[in-house]
Amino acid sequence: MDHRENILKEEFAQGGSKMHNFILNGENIEFNRERNLLDYLRDEKKLTSVKNGCSEGACGACMVLIDGKAVRACLYTLSKVEGKSLLTLEGLSEFEKKVYSYAFSMVGAVQCGFCIPGMIISAKALIDVNKTPKEQDIRKAIKGNICRCTGYVKIIEGIKLSAQIISCGILPKAKVYHGNVGERLPRIEAEEKILGRAEYTDDMYIEGMLYGSALRTKYPRAKVISIDISKALKHSEAVAILTAEDIPGNRYIGHLVKDWPALIAVGEETRYIGDSVVLVAAKSKTALKEIFELIDVVYEELKPLTSPEQALRTEAPKIHSNGNILKNERVKRGDVDKAIKGSKYVVHNHFSTPFTEHAFLEPECAIALPEGDGITLYTGAQGVYDEQREISELLGLPKEKVRSISKYVGGGFGGKEDMSVQHHAALLAWYTQKPVKVTLSRKESIMIHPKRHAMEIDVTTACDEKGRLTAFRAMIIADTGAYASLGGPVLQRACTHAAGPYRCPNVDIEGIAVYTNNPPGGAFRGFGVTQSVFASECNLNLLAQKLGISPWEIRYINAVEPGQELPNGQIADEGTAIKETLLAVKEEYENSKYAGIGCTMKNSGLGVGVPDVGRCKLVVIDERVHIRTSAACIGQGLGTIIAQLVCQTTGLVPSQVLVDFPDTQLTPDSGTTTASRQTVFTGEAARVASEKLKNELMHKALIELEGQEFYGEYQGITDPIGSDKKNPVSHVAYGYATQVVVIDENGKLVKVIAAHDVGRAVNPINVEGQIEGGVVMGLGYALTEDYPLTNSIPTGKFGTLGLFRATEVPEIKPIIIEKNISELACGAKGIGEITAIPTAPAVQGAYYSLDGKFRTKLPLSDTFYNKSTLSK
Ligand code: FES
Ligand code: FES
């Protein structure tokens, strides 16, 4: 039991059955039970603008005003608010709601939206006492609010604008938008999110709903000897207690490889600390813990394999029946040995990168309910069709008997691609024939969902006397943890992109993904490239040093141009603009005393011959066009992008289109939100559908098309790895980027200049937001974020992950390069992942320019930023 639990326990004991009186949003309240304030507001009063991001006082999503002061509701009990006046976002005046709504949407402050209500509460606390806050005041005021999406830049702008409007008392006139490509159209869902009305899964309440949870293993690696649920079954609130044998279909599920048991069976070994052993459905949340305490599981504890190095030993026990290697990968062109021998300069280094926690603000939640002879699921994940497929396999049901509907998603970044709660909620609902909600606590979330892979990387880079790259060799060992998840494709992308956006005729990149008893490695913004590019970009700087040229110059000399071959042999298309991104940062890089630079490319779409299809349907209902696609908006703003592509093509305006939520019954399968693919794939599908609608609109009014549907599809055709074509097409599009990080003489971040070739910015404000958010994530990766493990058990909490706060973020200057003339999705390329990739090597380079220490491990050591200066 931690310190906070002790305090709360004491207060509960004292506040027991006493009557509590306070004012809530202007209403006198009397309540006769002690409760945690956050639970009370959400569960009793259904004030769901107050979000639960961590329950441990670390995220700020639960911010409320108590007597005008912004405080975290999760740290309060009702006895603590006795006689006080409470205000939640719902209680703001209509004028204030309009102001925040206007200001935050105009500046693009909203992405996934989960942190926003808490931010506004902190903003109000500030503006109520300071009508003209300076930027530093704002940063300080939201220091207790974590935003994982925006990098805080536009939130700060939104608060500044809100203060200006509030102090002058007049709301600016609403702007008129056409919805064209290139327009700074505010997010279509912005107001809902800003005012806390957007419903995330955990905000849903269904009458008669049960609460579900999984009892996790006690040890990362242990044999389950026996499970006794007999005592637990007698608990008055226990409705169902399920073990492995209760699973009607395939117990093993998995996004690509079916190696992940939904529940560990007696006689089986656990593989990591997040493994589930027993599932419980209870009448109340509080009963779950009591029921768990009545379950007896006997384990035979075994020594975990805590690293790939241990797991690769010949005597190592097998984590899976087919051994401890998930995947080997090889990307080879030319003759590296020969090229290295003939090269003027050669640099070799070893680099280490850690696991990283996604830290999306909304912990995983799913609600399943029986419907007819099937199951309906409400979730906030990255692909409703993935859920449908995996759950139908688990339940042994035909796919069409499982309907998955997405609610708003409070951030994902790759961490919501795998099943975490969805399958458990479905299984419990199937058994109980009642609605069941399963929500992970922050502690569980940190422990359970797959992380960014830790990698060990050996890199050799060689060049000739003019600085032209001659050879690149790498060996990448990825710790893929207990289960495959997306470990195979992540490793592949780490390998295919390691050599960077450069002309390099000889490459030999090997990768190996190794099972261990650590939490699984999976998809995370950057998808393996974040790791391998850190290594290769840092190495390049040493080569430049040997040559006596600048890091900028060696990149410019080698940067690929249209018509030239990328390291994988693909011909760079006409829209390739890596050189333009380099030129855009040149002056600031060269004029800064201590600066580092990083370049990268990142694919849009799955590529490498994997079937990849975007689908979209436009349906005319009540004179409006409903855009229907399963493509998930996980905060990146996909709905707005698709709406703009539809408006651009058809000539309709934003008020005439509506984006429906992903729903396997209504929206066509447009694949997972992954690989920066949705803008291109679903965007192109929407454009194709829009062309059809446009043709009809040429001779008919919208009202005459009532009920008609227009379907669009786009299939990306690519060549597999190892294709014998001279110039295989690995991906349909690549984005390119150069980032520069400037620090001062103390090593403090001063500025990040981020130039991104996005093809065509469908919505520039959205692109800027992606860049700013990605850069801050990259800064955290470089300097502060870690996911420490002791004997394969994660030891971090939300407050100790090292996430950047508003006070630590430097100036960020996004530069958008638009050169693409391709018709595909009006020329847009993916921007989601690439933004977080070049930042870490640029930070490393900046420190190298400051103190000459060549750091090879993330997070970087011996910098201005270490844990002791953060998260205080
Ligand atoms: S939920 Fe209260 S601070 Fe995170
Ligand atoms: S918008 Fe702030 S956490 Fe997503």
PDB file of C-alpha atoms and ligand atoms in Angstrom, residues 109-116 119 146-150 155 359-362 409-411 413 634-635, ligand 2:
ATOM      1  CA  ALA A 109      -4.895  22.879 -29.079  1.00  0.00           C
ATOM      2  CA  VAL A 110      -6.890  19.650 -29.144  1.00  0.00           C
ATOM      3  CA  GLN A 111      -5.677  16.287 -30.287  1.00  0.00           C
ATOM      4  CA  CYS A 112      -6.906  13.200 -28.443  1.00  0.00           C
ATOM      5  CA  GLY A 113      -8.618  15.627 -26.084  1.00  0.00           C
ATOM      6  CA  PHE A 114      -8.299  13.555 -22.922  1.00  0.00           C
ATOM      7  CA  CYS A 115      -6.154  16.089 -21.091  1.00  0.00           C
ATOM      8  CA  ILE A 116      -8.074  19.145 -22.273  1.00  0.00           C
ATOM      9  CA  MET A 119      -6.022  21.901 -18.812  1.00  0.00           C
ATOM     10  CA  ILE A 146       0.430  16.163 -18.678  1.00  0.00           C
ATOM     11  CA  CYS A 147      -0.397  16.232 -22.369  1.00  0.00           C
ATOM     12  CA  ARG A 148       1.150  13.420 -24.386  1.00  0.00           C
ATOM     13  CA  CYS A 149      -0.134  14.597 -27.769  1.00  0.00           C
ATOM     14  CA  THR A 150       0.440  18.289 -28.353  1.00  0.00           C
ATOM     15  CA  ILE A 155      -2.431  24.562 -25.487  1.00  0.00           C
ATOM     16  CA  ALA A 359       1.763   7.019 -21.642  1.00  0.00           C
ATOM     17  CA  PHE A 360      -1.340   7.861 -23.622  1.00  0.00           C
ATOM     18  CA  LEU A 361      -3.533   9.819 -21.245  1.00  0.00           C
ATOM     19  CA  GLU A 362      -6.547   7.525 -21.401  1.00  0.00           C
ATOM     20  CA  VAL A 409      -9.668   7.459 -28.235  1.00  0.00           C
ATOM     21  CA  GLY A 410      -7.549   9.215 -25.635  1.00  0.00           C
ATOM     22  CA  GLY A 411      -4.247   8.647 -27.383  1.00  0.00           C
ATOM     23  CA  PHE A 413       0.723   6.002 -30.331  1.00  0.00           C
ATOM     24  CA  ILE A 634      -6.464   8.244 -32.055  1.00  0.00           C
ATOM     25  CA  GLY A 635      -5.874  11.942 -31.618  1.00  0.00           C
TER      26      GLY A 635
HETATM   27  S1  FES B   2      -4.540  16.138 -26.361  1.00  0.00           S
HETATM   28 FE1  FES B   2      -3.428  16.172 -24.518  1.00  0.00          FE
HETATM   29  S2  FES B   2      -3.153  14.114 -24.027  1.00  0.00           S
HETATM   30 FE2  FES B   2      -4.062  14.042 -25.971  1.00  0.00          FE
END
